[in-house]
C-alpha angles and dihedrals in degrees: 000000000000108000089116091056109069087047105058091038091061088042083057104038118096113241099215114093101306124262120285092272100044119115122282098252093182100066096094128195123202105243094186143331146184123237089210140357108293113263111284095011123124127197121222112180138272120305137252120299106264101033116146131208136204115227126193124194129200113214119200109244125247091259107035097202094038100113109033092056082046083049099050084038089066103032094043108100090202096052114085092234092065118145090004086122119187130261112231089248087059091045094052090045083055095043096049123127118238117255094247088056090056091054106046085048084046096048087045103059093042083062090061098038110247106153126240092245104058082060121098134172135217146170090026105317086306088110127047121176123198110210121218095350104182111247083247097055087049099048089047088054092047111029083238144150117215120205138156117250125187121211114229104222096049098023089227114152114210127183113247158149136224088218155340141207133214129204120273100247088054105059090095102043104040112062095197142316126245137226094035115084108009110098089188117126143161086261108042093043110118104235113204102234127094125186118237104216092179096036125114114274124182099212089186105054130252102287083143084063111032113103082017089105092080097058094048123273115333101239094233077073080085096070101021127041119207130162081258086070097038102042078049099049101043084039097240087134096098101037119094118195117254099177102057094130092053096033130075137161126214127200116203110221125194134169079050103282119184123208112216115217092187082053087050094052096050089046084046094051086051106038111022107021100171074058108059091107089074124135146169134210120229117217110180114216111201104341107326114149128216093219103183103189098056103045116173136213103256100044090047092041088058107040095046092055104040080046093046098056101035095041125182089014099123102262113212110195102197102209098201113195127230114209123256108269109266116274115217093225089052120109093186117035127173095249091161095108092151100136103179081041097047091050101042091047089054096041097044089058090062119104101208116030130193108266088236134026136188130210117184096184128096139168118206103271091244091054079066124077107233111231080055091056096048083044092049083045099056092052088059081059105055078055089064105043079053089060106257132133112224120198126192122184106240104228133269096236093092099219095335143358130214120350096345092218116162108241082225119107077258100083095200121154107240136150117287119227122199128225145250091019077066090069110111093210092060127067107247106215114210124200134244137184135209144012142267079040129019116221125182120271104241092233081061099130120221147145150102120304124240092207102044133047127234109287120237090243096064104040101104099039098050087040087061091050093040085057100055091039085072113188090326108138086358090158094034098071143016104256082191090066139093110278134216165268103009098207134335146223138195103306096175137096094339103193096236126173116209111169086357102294119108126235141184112237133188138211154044087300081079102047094059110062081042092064094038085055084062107039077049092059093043089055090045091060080043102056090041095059085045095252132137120269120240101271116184105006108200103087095046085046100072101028118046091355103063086092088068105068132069109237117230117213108171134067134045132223111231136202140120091069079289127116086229137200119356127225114244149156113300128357113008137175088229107052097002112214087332147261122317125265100200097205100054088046090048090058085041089059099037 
């Protein structure tokens, strides 16, 4: 590993203009740009004199593919290195810079000055971050033009640029810079949940439905949904968990969002009453708090049901922070509101990670730079290589919510993917609705990336479904990109308490944690036969796993003033290949 080199070759490397045959560094290339401030976003000047900024930068590893074919070896079924997942050592080995990269980065920070001592490596020399580098500093090495800008809606003011520029001789050598053009923040990340003031609520628990699992799915399923209907639907009733002690789930929280312990145990005692005992552990990543007494909906929503399914799994809720807004009179403000950066940092540096984890947070794919959503991607990755399953709710916009406007010059109405549930290194869960049968839940989001291909692993199964699509929105998505979402889970009136009141809740936020709670329970089987987890699912998915899933045929997820995708059999980018059936999966695994 390489983290003591660029160290000592700062350390080394003069800080006056660089020697005859150094690198023009002022040959400067644009990396990305805006055209104009992102939606909803207001800029409010440039900040006080003095202000400071910390800058990561991504550096592309010595062999660029390195760790995505590492990545297919382990999660293929078919290859003989299946399951065989890597060790973080072996990730950051596969990860690492080349020398020369280090040099010329290296080289190029001495020209403008930035000491030895503000850099710091991670994750194997593929990360270097640059401490209380002056605004100036930071303009000079980007060609930028830092600014703070306020968003609209939540009145948070973030430090940022429109765009920013490399030199030249590091094109190839630096993946992207952060923070600079991504306006995504804690605060300003659409989470996919959505309270039902008006929707149906059972205060006083499901006595009508306990015990119900074991005669087929209880028909007031239909309107509320409880870990009752779904334990009974995907068939987890009857499984007890053997491999507590070696299996965990995490569930990745964001906005601060608090989970309330005191708020478990009364849904428990509701819904789930053999499992009353339940608990979580609370781990806060930079900065993020576990305030008890203010809980709030998503964090709740998500918890009670990925408890509620994997009881008594150990259940790990990861509060990351997002920093104070940025006080004028502040010369050094926390302007690091990274928030898939802040938590993978964190959870890469771990060195032992839950076998599955859930997200239930998502920005629209075009709010994202590009070069930082293949970087963020690739982290997932890393996740995955590692041998955990990563699961992102895929949106509740259908294919598109409000005017569907590119953010280009062009101007031009198409559907709108999310991301990261358009990573193809993460599983995308769609959302359904109802019983006898399931249909799709119209929010379900769905649909093709603009900034990723169509993965091998799903080939076959979105050719299928392309084919029978015909020429229909022809102009409206980009048949060539990764589709989504991968499978899908109730999505509708979750019974949910939050201060001890219960609500009905809607969205893939809940499908997530839904379909975590069962990929928890497979790994589980797994671990206590002294197998390997999952892993990355993807690949299994859509080859012997397909069996495993019910397929869902009726239903469409409309936007864009559009009546979207439409559910069919077989893959589809509304409910993607189904919901799970624990059981079948179980003899699929076994």
């Amino acid at each position: 590993m390489y983290w003591p080199t660029v160290l000592s070759v700062l350390a080394a490397a003069p800080l006056g203009l660089g020697t005859p045959v150094a690198p023009r560094w002022d040959d400067m290339r644009v990396k990305h740009t805006w055209d104009t401030i992102p939606d909803k976003w207001e800029c409010q000047g440039h900040p006080p004199a003095g202000t400071t900024i910390d800058l990561r930068i991504a550096l592309k590893p010595h062999r660029e593919n390195a760790l995505v074919d590492a990545l297919y070896e382990v999660s293929d079924p078919k290859h003989p290195k299946y399951g065989a997942h890597l060790s973080k050592e072996e990730v950051a080995e596969l990860v690492a810079p080349h020398p020369d990269t280090l040099e010329l980065v290296s080289s190029w920070l001495a020209h403008h000055g930035v000491l030895p001592s503000s850099a710091s490596t991670t994750h194997g020399g593929n990360w270097l971050t640059l401490t209380a580098v002056t605004l100036g500093q930071a303009n000079t090495l980007l060609d930028a033009s830092y600014q703070l800008y306020r968003h609209a809606e939540t009145n948070e003011t973030i430090l940022r640029t429109i765009g920013y520029a490399l030199p030249a001789a590091l094109l190839e050598h630096v993946q992207t810079v952060a923070p600079t053009t991504y306006f995504g923040s804690p605060r300003a990340l659409r989470q996919t949940s959505c309270l039902r003031p008006d929707g149906p609520t059972l205060p006083k628990g499901d006595q009508d439905l306990q015990g119900a699992g074991s005669t087929g799915v209880p028909a007031r399923c239909s309107t509320t949904i409880t870990p009752t209907c779904l334990r009974a639907l995907y068939n987890t009733s009857t499984y007890v968990p053997a491999a507590a002690g070696r299996n965990q789930l995490g569930i990745a929280g964001y906005l601060n969002e608090f989970a309330s312990q005191l708020d478990l145990t009364q849904f428990m005692s509701r819904f789930r009453p053999d499992a009353v005992t339940a608990s979580f552990t609370v781990q806060q990543v930079h900065g993020g708090g576990n305030d008890q007494l203010k809980p709030g909906l998503e964090a709740n929503l998500d918890t009670q049901y990925a408890e509620s399914i994997s009881f008594p799994t150990p259940n790990i809720y990861y509060s990351t922070g997002s920093a104070p807004p940025f006080k004028p009179d502040s010369f050094s403000p926390s302007n690091m509101n990274e928030p898939y950066l802040d938590w993978l940092n964190f959870i890469l540096g771990e060195k032992t990670i839950p076998q599955t984890i859930s997200t239930s947070f998502g920005d629209d794919e075009q709010t994202v730079p590009p070069d930082y959503a293949r970087t963020v991607c690739d982290l997932f990755g890393q996740l995955g290589a590692r041998g955990v399953s990563v699961l992102f709710s895929s949106g509740d916009s259908g294919v598109g919510g409000g005017s569907c406007l590119t953010n280009d010059d062009t101007n031009q109405v198409k559907f709108i993917p999310m991301f990261p549930a358009s990573c193809p290194l993460v599983t995308a869960v769609g959302g359904t609705q109802g019983v006898n049968p399931e249909v799709a839940a119209g929010l379900s989001g769905g649909g093709f990336s603009n900034y990723f291909s169509l993965q091998p692993y799903q080939t076959a199964a979105v050719s299928s479904y392309l084919y029978q699509l015909g020429g229909r929105y022809a102009d409206l998505f980009n048949p060539r990109g990764r589709a989504y979402p991968d499978i899908s889970a109730q999505a509708i009136n979750f019974q949910v308490v939050v201060n001890g009141v219960v609500q009905s809740v809607d969205g893939t936020s809940c499908s997530s944690p839904t379909a975590a709670g069962v990929i928890s329970l497979l790994n589980d089987f797994l671990i206590s036969r002294g197998k390997s987890p999952l892993g990355f699912l993807n690949p299994f998915l859509y080859t012997t796993g397909v069996g495993g899933f019910n397929d869902i045929t009726s239903g469409s997820n409309p936007g864009c003033g559009t009546s979207g995708f439409t559910a069919t059999a077989g893959w589809d980018p509304v409910t993607g290949l189904g919901t799970p059936d624990f059981l079948k999966l179980q003899a699929i695994v076994g």
